[in-house]
Amino acid sequence: MDDDDVSARKGSFRKFLEHLSGAGKAIGVLTSGGDAQGMNAAVRAVVRMGIYVGAKVYFIYEGYQGMVDGGSNIVEANWESVSSILQVGGTIIGSARCKAFRTREGRLKAAGNLVQRGITNLCVIGGDGSLTGANIFRKEWSGLLKELAENGDIDREEVQKHAYLNVVGMVGSIDNDFCGTDMTIGTDSALHRIIEVVDAIMTTAQSHQRTFVLEVMGRHCGYLALVSALACGADWVFLPESPPEEGWQENMCIKLSENRARKKRLNIIIVAEGAIDTQNKPITSEQIKELVVTQLGYDTRVTILGHVQRGGTPSAFDRILASRMGVEAVVALLQATPETPACVVSLSGNQAVRLPLLECVQMTQDVQKAMDERRFKDAVRLRGRSFESNLNTYKRLAIKMPDDRIPKSNCNVAVINVGAPAAGMNAAVRSAVRVGISEGHKMFAIYDGFEGFAKGQIKEIGWADVGGWTGQGGSILGTKRTLPGKSLEAIAEQMRTHSINALLIIGGFETCDRIKQSASGTKRRVFIIETMGGYCGYLANMGALAAGADAAYIFEEPFDIRDLQANVEHLTEKMKTTIQRGLVLRNESCSEHYTTDFIYHLYSEEGKGVFDCRKNVLGHMQQGGAPSPFDRNFGTKISARAMQWLSTKLKEAQGKGKRFVTDDSICVLGISKRNLLFQPVAQLKKETDFEHRIPKEQWWLKLRPLMKILAKYKASYEVSDPGQLEHVHHRGHEEPAAI
């Protein structure tokens, strides 16, 4: 894309943002209901985006209670009010349950307090109860104002001036129990807490051959239990939406004893706190423990995680999600008209979308109704295709059918890891092997990438061989960056020798937060961090957004000495405020000449007397460690989907001589916008910059202005089309990309 094209596009976005002026408008932001990690990132984004477009933004402390009480509970926020809160769990503006707001009298007081400050735009971060309350308030607004005028509390002009209330919701709930959004704010962080505990338990339990029953939150929704079961390869999971069939007690004990017989030293059972049987009777963790001890005599322990899941630092995913949602919420408020229904800003794949609040709440309530009426298949379907897909994948990977019940395909399928090791690769291999076996294929593992392939390092791999792989970092199969070019003939020979019909390749093109925390305790210091990524700036850009950085230098957006100078001046100005620290990220290959050392020396020299600098090259620690819940599940689901695709292709080819010559027999699977997409390699060739090993168009560059706006730079932000409300049930035909 040439410079004129870039500036033309930027100009059109800028014009669009000008129509969204918030001058003369006031926005109130509140958090309500149970707290969730990432709420602070959402509050920060609302405040900064609101101020950026010229609106006044008010904190409403202690949720609806603060709105009813008024006074010092409703305070105007400024840019610095939300500094250094990105990495803080919970909510800095407090949250409280409020009985008074459920009464018209309470809502009348709340309306009076908002009108006093000219607030007619409300951004509510909470669960379905909080959002339903906001919608009732919005509907009653004009009636409440008339009543206030009749009582002499406000003037008639005020009724005219503040005639309608706009409401936009963001769902902050660790349970992911709200229909219409793939992920709610806080869910990913809660999964991190659960998986940290599971990983810790795994080491102690294996020492002693124990069974652990782990109870996680989710009174009405089994998402946390289901996804953590997928992420750790649990032996059994209990969910409110999908109770175990009659006779589950015996089936579970058989499964546990079979796993022990396969030399598995550890059993993990995950229970959602709202788990029930088919008669809607509760299934408790203590009941399960008693059953295992009585029937099998295993040493069994119960761990109830409780509020640990709500605590701790929000994950990078939650910070980015909440920041995107917060900015989108302000845009939605400014685009709203008296006819616009209250909406929820949500996530679909990697896209931010707006959905009618009432439709989402209705569907969420329909799930509960289905469970109450014991229509469990409907409950799973109503939760959405992502939940359904998670459940089906779990069942497929956790329970092995007897060999005599699996129809044989007479096909050999091999799995190989290539390129740099990445967290989540082992989860993908486990998933591929188990799905392949359940499809009737003979599965082979290729060790040490293409190099090992050429040398014949190929072995058959069974169901039990991949047990416990999901939580392992790196690549157990081994991987090398060697390209197959020189060894193609040797590889072809190995494929003939082992009669390999299909090949699944898992690999590439072949921690800012702790540093920020250390900077928080240090005045007038700027940290310059180098991230990996080759020529792809994704890690630097998204890391900057998650850590609240002041700048991120990436290859995709060329920069020169003037840009560096402008950033130094920006930081110099920042040091005059109460926010006396800075964070700058640089992608390792963003510029041949402006190296990390160069930038460090430039900042040190130009900032002399105002701030000092430190630099840090993160290096290979970014590839190390245990995979995150997202990587485990994404690896598991995407690999299962790939194996199903391969099986379909193999079935299509049977009776046709098994020759694959069409373009669509070699595909890459990944997320495109909202869907999992198989794209032929031939097609991807046209869309790829091979010299720099990156796509010609990067979807995440749309989020780049968001980072700049939240760091107080002028930037052009591409906003959604006004009034584009989608409907909850409206989804494409493709596979949903959600995790």
XYZ file of C-alpha atoms in Angstrom:
739
model
C 0.000 0.000 0.000
C 1.538 3.334 -1.013
C 1.714 6.448 1.184
C -1.060 8.294 -0.717
C -3.385 5.352 -0.223
C -2.551 5.262 3.507
C -3.152 9.001 3.950
C -6.399 8.791 1.954
C -7.649 5.997 4.180
C -6.550 7.821 7.326
C -8.352 10.942 6.116
C -11.635 9.089 5.698
C -11.401 7.628 9.239
C -10.560 11.048 10.637
C -13.630 12.580 8.974
C -15.726 9.820 10.425
C -14.366 10.434 13.926
C -15.104 14.158 13.606
C -18.799 13.285 13.279
C -18.444 11.570 16.644
C -17.591 14.651 18.651
C -18.463 14.217 22.307
C -18.406 17.982 22.977
C -21.172 18.929 25.403
C -21.876 15.285 26.238
C -21.356 13.513 29.543
C -20.747 9.791 30.009
C -21.151 7.905 33.282
C -19.232 4.658 33.759
C -20.013 2.106 36.466
C -19.128 -1.476 37.353
C -21.866 -3.593 38.887
C -22.425 -7.110 40.231
C -19.529 -9.508 40.801
C -16.090 -8.124 39.974
C -13.983 -9.543 37.145
C -10.352 -9.078 36.096
C -10.172 -6.647 33.193
C -12.925 -4.325 34.425
C -10.290 -1.660 35.138
C -8.979 -1.891 31.570
C -12.553 -1.281 30.362
C -12.988 1.707 32.716
C -9.654 3.134 31.533
C -10.634 2.790 27.861
C -14.043 4.449 28.410
C -12.488 7.386 30.296
C -9.659 7.983 27.819
C -11.725 7.502 24.657
C -14.455 9.746 26.113
C -11.957 12.516 26.907
C -10.274 11.989 23.501
C -13.539 12.790 21.651
C -14.240 15.794 23.879
C -16.845 14.385 26.285
C -16.880 14.661 30.068
C -16.586 11.281 31.769
C -17.787 10.562 35.305
C -16.891 7.689 37.608
C -19.968 6.295 39.353
C -18.524 4.636 42.455
C -20.075 1.499 44.027
C -22.277 0.643 41.039
C -25.997 1.460 41.145
C -25.756 2.184 44.883
C -23.474 5.122 44.116
C -25.874 6.323 41.418
C -28.767 6.291 43.902
C -26.734 7.920 46.712
C -25.152 10.576 44.441
C -22.900 13.182 46.080
C -19.233 12.189 46.168
C -20.084 8.860 44.518
C -20.294 10.566 41.094
C -17.007 12.266 40.250
C -15.569 13.624 37.021
C -12.551 11.603 35.843
C -9.478 12.920 34.060
C -6.774 11.273 31.955
C -4.535 10.575 34.950
C -7.376 9.106 37.053
C -7.004 5.837 35.147
C -3.208 5.648 35.013
C -1.589 2.370 36.194
C -4.868 0.475 36.558
C -4.548 -1.833 33.509
C -2.690 -4.493 35.482
C -4.884 -4.273 38.594
C -7.555 -6.935 39.193
C -11.076 -6.157 40.416
C -12.475 -2.653 39.877
C -11.083 0.624 41.244
C -14.531 2.277 41.194
C -16.101 -0.441 43.318
C -19.122 -2.626 42.764
C -22.088 -3.303 45.015
C -25.453 -5.065 44.877
C -28.208 -2.454 45.195
C -31.752 -3.161 46.404
C -32.784 0.493 46.126
C -32.225 0.574 42.348
C -34.744 -2.240 41.944
C -37.464 0.146 43.119
C -38.849 3.049 41.060
C -38.126 5.357 43.992
C -34.431 4.388 43.883
C -34.280 4.883 40.113
C -35.936 8.309 40.509
C -33.102 9.375 42.847
C -30.525 7.979 40.425
C -32.064 9.911 37.496
C -31.975 13.148 39.548
C -28.285 12.615 40.363
C -27.372 12.015 36.704
C -29.381 14.997 35.362
C -27.665 17.289 37.896
C -24.381 16.518 36.122
C -25.826 16.372 32.605
C -25.107 12.633 32.251
C -27.286 11.078 29.522
C -24.890 8.360 28.385
C -24.353 5.336 30.559
C -21.678 2.672 30.155
C -22.444 -0.308 32.382
C -19.851 -3.055 32.978
C -21.449 -6.059 34.666
C -23.479 -9.253 34.249
C -26.967 -9.825 32.843
C -28.709 -8.571 36.016
C -26.804 -5.261 35.909
C -27.498 -4.796 32.201
C -31.201 -5.646 32.570
C -31.437 -3.003 35.325
C -29.826 -0.435 33.017
C -32.351 -1.197 30.274
C -35.325 -0.740 32.641
C -33.795 2.573 33.730
C -33.448 3.666 30.087
C -37.079 2.830 29.308
C -38.348 4.740 32.351
C -36.018 7.728 31.825
C -38.456 10.237 30.278
C -41.150 9.332 32.849
C -38.647 9.720 35.705
C -37.592 13.169 34.437
C -41.220 14.319 34.171
C -41.817 13.159 37.746
C -38.687 15.014 38.936
C -39.966 18.182 37.193
C -43.422 17.803 38.757
C -41.778 17.447 42.176
C -39.814 20.636 41.492
C -36.470 18.832 41.648
C -35.464 19.865 38.101
C -36.562 22.534 35.579
C -38.767 21.850 32.553
C -35.818 22.848 30.330
C -33.772 20.029 31.882
C -36.473 17.538 30.827
C -36.173 18.785 27.218
C -32.374 18.996 27.258
C -31.842 15.501 28.690
C -34.808 13.870 26.980
C -33.321 10.410 26.476
C -30.724 8.111 28.018
C -28.283 6.044 25.942
C -27.114 2.756 27.437
C -24.246 0.534 26.265
C -23.203 -2.565 28.171
C -19.985 -4.550 28.418
C -20.196 -7.952 30.024
C -17.814 -8.372 32.956
C -18.298 -11.900 34.276
C -15.742 -14.628 34.918
C -18.355 -17.346 34.174
C -18.751 -16.441 30.456
C -22.463 -16.950 31.068
C -23.840 -14.260 28.733
C -25.212 -15.298 25.356
C -24.137 -13.350 22.286
C -20.454 -12.847 23.092
C -17.658 -15.389 22.626
C -15.779 -14.193 25.711
C -16.817 -11.986 28.606
C -14.302 -9.756 30.404
C -12.602 -11.771 33.169
C -13.150 -15.276 31.777
C -9.652 -15.742 30.359
C -8.022 -14.527 33.611
C -10.194 -16.899 35.661
C -9.067 -19.751 33.388
C -5.450 -18.728 34.040
C -6.051 -19.017 37.806
C -7.678 -22.454 37.419
C -4.949 -23.797 35.138
C -2.204 -22.496 37.475
C -3.811 -24.522 40.275
C -4.285 -27.607 38.070
C -0.639 -27.485 36.923
C 0.505 -27.200 40.553
C -1.780 -30.054 41.634
C -0.505 -32.253 38.811
C 3.028 -32.263 40.207
C 1.988 -33.185 43.756
C -0.698 -35.678 42.712
C 1.709 -37.589 40.452
C 4.085 -38.022 43.369
C 1.402 -39.816 45.378
C -0.981 -41.430 42.838
C -3.937 -39.296 43.851
C -7.344 -38.322 42.523
C -8.220 -34.645 42.735
C -11.754 -33.267 42.599
C -11.507 -29.603 41.631
C -14.544 -27.361 42.090
C -14.628 -24.216 39.953
C -17.092 -21.314 39.781
C -20.143 -21.422 37.540
C -23.458 -21.630 39.367
C -25.517 -21.591 36.155
C -22.845 -21.936 33.480
C -20.268 -24.688 32.986
C -17.916 -22.770 30.669
C -15.011 -22.503 33.164
C -15.307 -26.167 34.098
C -15.562 -27.321 30.472
C -12.682 -25.264 29.103
C -10.364 -26.009 32.027
C -11.189 -29.736 31.582
C -10.214 -29.415 27.907
C -7.068 -27.480 28.820
C -5.759 -30.009 31.331
C -7.150 -33.217 29.822
C -9.344 -33.938 32.868
C -10.751 -37.471 33.264
C -14.305 -36.302 33.914
C -16.227 -33.013 34.022
C -19.583 -32.096 35.581
C -21.577 -29.220 34.035
C -25.024 -27.750 34.749
C -25.924 -27.656 31.012
C -24.965 -31.255 30.270
C -25.533 -33.562 33.254
C -24.042 -37.064 33.129
C -26.331 -39.859 31.920
C -28.039 -42.253 34.346
C -25.504 -44.709 35.763
C -22.698 -42.146 35.545
C -21.261 -43.295 38.861
C -20.275 -46.695 37.458
C -19.081 -45.240 34.117
C -16.859 -42.696 35.848
C -15.267 -45.312 38.102
C -14.564 -47.565 35.085
C -12.933 -44.640 33.259
C -10.751 -43.746 36.287
C -9.610 -47.333 36.809
C -8.866 -47.752 33.054
C -6.674 -44.643 33.184
C -4.828 -45.987 36.230
C -4.320 -49.276 34.394
C -2.652 -47.276 31.571
C -0.049 -46.160 34.135
C -1.674 -42.749 34.626
C -0.714 -41.772 38.194
C -3.162 -38.920 38.464
C -6.904 -38.491 37.996
C -8.483 -35.057 37.733
C -12.233 -34.494 37.976
C -13.535 -30.969 37.424
C -16.886 -29.900 38.860
C -18.791 -26.677 38.176
C -20.303 -25.390 41.432
C -23.773 -25.604 39.816
C -23.365 -29.215 38.582
C -26.590 -31.231 38.558
C -27.833 -34.677 37.517
C -30.596 -35.333 34.958
C -33.207 -34.880 37.713
C -31.825 -31.405 38.529
C -30.415 -32.620 41.849
C -27.027 -31.091 42.807
C -23.843 -33.122 42.333
C -21.301 -31.916 44.904
C -17.532 -32.379 44.991
C -17.843 -34.157 48.355
C -20.323 -36.662 46.846
C -17.861 -37.404 44.045
C -15.002 -37.856 46.517
C -17.085 -40.289 48.615
C -17.940 -42.267 45.491
C -14.289 -42.594 44.356
C -13.074 -43.525 47.849
C -15.874 -46.076 48.430
C -15.855 -47.697 44.983
C -12.162 -47.557 44.066
C -10.322 -46.902 47.335
C -8.219 -44.146 45.716
C -6.572 -41.446 47.815
C -8.891 -38.559 46.853
C -8.700 -34.846 47.710
C -11.151 -32.000 47.103
C -9.949 -28.498 46.178
C -12.526 -25.691 46.024
C -11.046 -22.717 44.198
C -13.661 -20.116 45.193
C -12.734 -16.440 44.908
C -9.144 -17.183 43.865
C -10.645 -17.301 40.346
C -11.773 -13.675 40.565
C -8.429 -12.408 41.837
C -5.017 -11.648 40.476
C -3.729 -9.703 37.526
C -5.872 -9.707 34.362
C -4.417 -11.673 31.452
C -3.217 -9.919 28.280
C -6.315 -11.271 26.501
C -8.673 -9.652 29.033
C -6.842 -6.314 28.921
C -6.979 -6.165 25.127
C -10.593 -7.373 25.039
C -11.679 -4.820 27.680
C -9.743 -1.982 25.993
C -11.349 -2.734 22.633
C -14.805 -3.059 24.170
C -14.394 0.203 26.126
C -13.467 2.207 23.035
C -16.275 0.588 21.017
C -18.748 1.372 23.839
C -17.933 5.115 23.702
C -18.301 5.119 19.900
C -21.666 3.318 20.244
C -22.887 5.896 22.811
C -21.924 8.791 20.550
C -23.614 7.204 17.541
C -26.828 6.426 19.467
C -30.136 8.153 18.697
C -33.388 8.144 20.726
C -34.482 5.156 18.582
C -31.311 3.083 19.198
C -32.055 0.186 21.574
C -29.685 -0.460 24.480
C -26.832 -2.568 23.130
C -24.050 -4.812 24.333
C -20.564 -4.531 22.864
C -19.243 -8.045 22.396
C -16.652 -10.236 20.710
C -17.254 -12.523 17.742
C -14.050 -14.267 16.596
C -11.590 -11.357 16.533
C -14.263 -8.780 15.622
C -16.009 -6.307 17.952
C -19.768 -6.345 17.347
C -22.872 -4.709 18.845
C -25.906 -6.727 19.802
C -29.329 -5.681 21.186
C -29.110 -6.005 24.969
C -32.625 -7.432 25.333
C -31.987 -10.243 22.826
C -28.823 -11.281 24.680
C -30.545 -11.209 28.080
C -33.510 -13.169 26.697
C -31.298 -15.902 25.273
C -29.283 -16.073 28.515
C -32.544 -16.561 30.426
C -33.699 -19.168 27.875
C -30.646 -21.304 28.743
C -31.627 -21.312 32.427
C -35.259 -22.105 31.512
C -34.123 -25.048 29.364
C -32.040 -26.405 32.281
C -34.936 -25.952 34.730
C -37.189 -27.881 32.334
C -34.505 -30.561 31.848
C -34.119 -29.770 28.124
C -30.366 -30.153 28.361
C -29.652 -30.523 24.621
C -31.446 -27.200 24.067
C -29.429 -25.614 26.907
C -26.141 -26.613 25.235
C -27.363 -25.395 21.823
C -28.525 -22.053 23.255
C -25.127 -21.490 24.910
C -23.799 -21.138 21.372
C -21.804 -23.128 18.842
C -18.537 -22.427 20.645
C -19.781 -24.087 23.862
C -21.258 -26.985 21.890
C -18.021 -27.442 19.943
C -15.972 -27.384 23.199
C -18.228 -30.057 24.702
C -18.072 -32.325 21.649
C -14.277 -31.945 21.442
C -13.898 -32.776 25.151
C -16.026 -35.925 24.845
C -14.104 -37.042 21.800
C -10.676 -36.563 23.390
C -11.452 -37.765 26.912
C -13.223 -41.051 26.239
C -11.683 -43.670 23.951
C -14.085 -45.996 22.210
C -13.134 -49.700 22.253
C -11.021 -50.605 19.185
C -13.626 -53.060 17.875
C -16.210 -50.236 17.712
C -14.041 -47.884 15.612
C -14.455 -48.549 11.856
C -10.968 -48.678 10.282
C -10.219 -46.205 7.490
C -7.046 -48.042 6.318
C -5.345 -44.646 6.125
C -2.050 -43.619 7.720
C -1.870 -40.009 8.967
C 1.344 -38.380 10.219
C 1.790 -35.353 12.502
C 4.874 -33.109 12.381
C 6.005 -29.940 14.196
C 7.984 -27.391 12.170
C 9.518 -23.957 12.745
C 10.139 -22.422 16.159
C 8.589 -24.145 19.200
C 5.381 -22.481 20.390
C 3.318 -23.024 23.543
C 0.216 -25.049 22.637
C 1.917 -27.279 20.024
C 1.707 -30.342 22.290
C -2.000 -29.792 22.944
C -2.483 -29.687 19.165
C -0.543 -32.956 18.667
C -2.542 -34.726 21.425
C -5.793 -33.579 19.863
C -4.745 -34.645 16.348
C -3.638 -38.101 17.508
C -6.801 -38.819 19.488
C -9.219 -37.474 16.874
C -7.310 -39.394 14.189
C -7.587 -42.648 16.159
C -11.315 -42.073 16.766
C -11.712 -41.523 12.985
C -10.172 -44.983 12.410
C -6.747 -43.841 11.106
C -3.363 -45.230 12.072
C -1.450 -42.242 13.514
C 2.285 -41.605 13.138
C 4.505 -39.052 14.889
C 7.436 -37.497 13.000
C 10.291 -36.380 15.274
C 12.597 -33.349 14.737
C 10.708 -31.641 11.916
C 11.487 -32.101 8.223
C 15.059 -33.125 9.058
C 13.767 -36.050 11.116
C 11.187 -36.833 8.406
C 13.909 -37.206 5.757
C 15.918 -39.483 8.094
C 12.900 -41.705 8.829
C 12.373 -40.688 12.486
C 8.758 -41.838 12.288
C 6.886 -43.935 14.859
C 3.306 -45.019 15.326
C 1.704 -43.127 18.225
C -1.225 -44.331 20.356
C -4.021 -42.834 22.482
C -2.205 -43.220 25.803
C 1.135 -41.938 24.396
C -0.186 -38.349 24.326
C -1.756 -38.368 27.814
C -0.774 -35.304 29.876
C 0.599 -33.394 26.860
C -1.756 -30.373 26.969
C 0.071 -28.529 29.736
C 3.611 -29.129 28.410
C 5.509 -26.206 26.896
C 7.746 -26.382 23.809
C 7.473 -29.302 21.382
C 7.690 -32.899 22.663
C 8.057 -34.209 19.088
C 10.958 -31.814 18.565
C 11.042 -29.151 15.892
C 13.670 -27.557 13.671
C 13.600 -24.522 11.437
C 15.032 -26.552 8.516
C 12.959 -26.183 5.345
C 12.164 -29.358 3.358
C 13.639 -28.013 0.071
C 16.834 -30.102 -0.121
C 15.260 -33.256 1.333
C 12.068 -33.514 -0.730
C 13.080 -36.770 -2.419
C 14.048 -38.393 0.905
C 10.756 -37.192 2.456
C 8.754 -38.568 -0.507
C 10.553 -41.909 -0.071
C 9.647 -41.992 3.661
C 6.010 -41.222 2.799
C 5.986 -44.183 0.397
C 7.742 -46.482 2.904
C 5.244 -45.703 5.678
C 2.257 -45.393 3.267
C 1.387 -41.949 4.623
C -1.884 -40.728 3.090
C -2.141 -37.380 4.894
C 0.167 -35.034 6.783
C -0.790 -32.545 9.500
C 1.866 -29.808 9.884
C 1.768 -27.800 13.131
C 4.067 -24.807 13.190
C 4.949 -21.327 12.074
C 5.888 -19.903 8.699
C 8.390 -22.456 8.781
C 6.236 -10.274 29.257
C 5.992 -6.648 29.348
C 3.855 -6.544 32.427
C 6.400 -7.256 35.149
C 8.682 -4.653 33.668
C 5.823 -2.123 33.751
C 5.154 -3.003 37.389
C 8.805 -2.432 38.263
C 8.544 0.901 36.448
C 5.456 1.824 38.493
C 7.551 2.059 41.618
C 10.173 4.157 39.851
C 9.773 7.823 39.034
C 10.907 9.351 35.731
C 12.015 6.146 34.079
C 11.365 4.872 30.565
C 11.718 1.180 29.723
C 12.534 0.110 26.159
C 11.609 -3.523 25.508
C 12.486 -5.614 22.449
C 10.003 -8.354 21.514
C 10.309 -11.293 19.119
C 8.172 -11.875 16.035
C 10.536 -11.606 13.066
C 9.044 -8.967 10.779
C 5.564 -9.386 12.289
C 4.711 -6.665 14.810
C 1.758 -8.478 16.413
C 3.540 -9.204 19.724
C 4.895 -5.662 20.051
C 1.581 -4.034 19.105
C -0.718 -6.220 21.228
C 1.807 -6.287 24.094
C 1.787 -2.486 24.009
C -2.011 -2.404 24.112
C -2.114 -4.903 27.008
C 0.600 -3.103 29.003
C -0.551 0.478 28.317
C 2.693 1.369 26.525
C 3.515 4.821 25.154
C 4.809 3.606 21.785
C 5.403 0.430 19.806
C 7.732 0.347 16.812
C 6.801 -2.248 14.189
C 7.945 -3.185 10.682
C 4.421 -2.812 9.209
C 4.326 0.901 10.045
C 7.562 2.565 8.877
C 8.934 5.300 11.158
C 11.781 7.792 10.976
C 13.820 10.039 13.279
C 10.973 12.598 13.419
C 8.619 9.969 14.858
C 11.222 8.989 17.463
C 11.705 12.665 18.344
C 7.925 13.165 18.676
C 7.736 10.152 21.033
C 10.547 11.546 23.207
C 8.753 14.921 23.391
C 5.501 13.150 24.263
C 7.222 11.320 27.146
C 8.887 14.538 28.313
C 5.424 16.148 28.571
C 4.088 13.052 30.328
C 6.790 13.320 33.016
C 5.354 16.730 33.981
C 2.099 15.005 35.056
C 1.584 12.561 37.915
C 2.296 9.631 35.536
C 6.084 9.620 35.709
C 7.050 6.477 33.852
C 7.093 5.228 30.294
C 7.099 1.989 28.356
C 8.222 1.594 24.733
C 8.132 -1.672 22.775
C 10.191 -2.439 19.686
C 9.700 -5.433 17.390
C 13.079 -7.110 16.767
C 13.048 -6.511 12.976
C 11.089 -3.253 12.794
C 14.036 -1.314 11.340
C 17.524 -2.136 10.148
C 18.991 1.167 11.391
C 16.821 2.140 14.373
C 17.967 -0.726 16.592
C 17.039 -1.181 20.251
C 20.444 0.222 21.211
C 19.982 3.236 18.926
C 16.541 4.002 20.387
C 17.861 3.504 23.923
C 20.758 5.951 23.350
C 18.501 8.487 21.617
C 15.948 8.420 24.448
C 18.724 8.579 27.079
C 20.345 11.592 25.426
C 17.163 13.511 24.587
C 15.554 12.762 27.935
C 18.611 13.803 29.972
C 17.549 15.665 33.093
C 13.896 14.653 32.598
C 13.933 10.845 32.671
C 16.431 8.006 32.550
C 16.185 4.830 30.445
C 16.471 1.086 30.835
C 16.344 -1.513 28.068
C 15.411 -5.177 28.054
C 15.524 -7.790 25.283
C 12.953 -10.472 26.137
C 14.412 -13.084 23.762
C 13.481 -16.755 23.936
C 11.664 -16.489 27.263
C 8.671 -15.525 25.085
C 8.633 -19.054 23.631
C 9.093 -20.784 26.975
C 6.866 -21.722 29.877
C 3.590 -23.603 30.089
C 0.977 -22.750 27.447
C -1.882 -20.435 28.437
C -5.466 -21.774 28.630
C -6.201 -20.010 25.318
C -3.249 -21.697 23.568
C -4.132 -25.122 24.979
C -7.731 -24.851 23.854
C -7.015 -23.178 20.556
C -4.394 -25.837 19.775
C -6.814 -28.595 20.796
C -9.826 -27.311 18.858
C -8.047 -26.204 15.694
C -6.154 -29.504 15.504
C -9.340 -31.556 16.010
C -10.952 -29.541 13.210
C -7.929 -30.148 10.948
C -8.110 -33.917 11.515
C -11.821 -33.952 10.649
C -11.020 -32.069 7.425
C -8.253 -34.567 6.553
C -10.633 -37.478 7.214
C -13.236 -35.947 4.888
C -10.609 -35.494 2.152
C -9.398 -39.090 2.587
C -12.975 -40.444 2.328
C -13.596 -38.359 -0.814
C -10.437 -39.809 -2.383
C -11.258 -43.454 -1.708
C -11.908 -45.340 -4.920
C -10.259 -42.568 -6.948
C -6.719 -43.888 -6.744
C -5.972 -41.640 -3.716
C -4.175 -39.018 -5.816
C -4.380 -35.462 -4.474
C -3.651 -32.957 -7.208
C -6.129 -30.138 -6.560
C -5.204 -26.872 -4.806
C -7.668 -27.486 -1.985
C -5.878 -30.672 -0.894
C -3.147 -28.529 0.736
C -4.713 -26.012 3.093
C -3.811 -23.812 6.045
C -6.323 -23.650 8.897
C -6.674 -20.506 11.013
C -8.989 -17.746 12.172
C -10.163 -15.253 9.588
C -12.313 -12.500 11.121
C -14.981 -14.553 12.898
C -14.508 -18.015 11.490
C -12.154 -20.974 11.299
C -11.165 -21.086 7.651
C -9.358 -23.644 5.473
C -7.443 -21.656 2.871
C -5.591 -23.372 0.017
C -1.837 -22.687 0.128
C -2.022 -21.695 -3.559
C -4.429 -18.891 -2.615
C -2.361 -17.833 0.402
C 0.707 -17.425 -1.854
C -0.949 -14.366 -3.405
C -1.654 -12.864 0.035
C 1.807 -13.449 1.533
C 4.970 -11.337 1.667
C 7.490 -14.213 1.432
C 10.556 -12.035 1.895
C 9.415 -10.947 5.362
C 7.283 -14.051 6.104
C 4.139 -12.086 6.957
C 0.691 -11.617 5.377
C 0.363 -8.613 3.039
C -2.602 -7.450 5.131
C -2.630 -7.755 8.926
C -6.052 -7.584 10.618
C -4.600 -6.371 13.937
C -3.233 -3.149 12.390
C -6.789 -1.806 12.837
C -6.118 -1.924 16.593
C -2.952 0.156 16.283
C -4.722 3.542 16.562
C -6.460 2.261 19.697
C -3.083 1.871 21.436
C -2.106 5.400 20.371
C -5.386 7.008 21.480
C -5.137 5.374 24.924
C -1.555 6.684 25.192
C -2.779 10.254 24.411
C -1.616 10.555 20.810
C -3.809 11.932 18.041
C -4.736 8.982 15.845
C -7.379 7.958 13.322
C -9.611 5.154 14.540
C -11.794 3.130 12.185
C -15.223 3.030 13.807
C -18.132 0.688 13.157
C -20.934 1.701 10.833
C -23.515 3.647 12.852
C -26.554 1.693 13.943
C -25.122 -1.634 12.818
C -26.772 -3.797 15.452
C -26.514 -7.499 14.733
C -28.871 -10.135 16.065
C -27.828 -12.768 18.554
C -28.889 -15.773 16.521
C -27.383 -14.361 13.318
C -24.185 -16.271 12.595
C -22.379 -17.257 9.420
C -22.426 -20.859 8.144
C -18.741 -21.351 8.795
C -17.180 -22.818 11.905
C -17.213 -20.209 14.724
C -13.724 -19.185 15.762
C -14.401 -18.654 19.459
C -12.527 -20.493 22.164
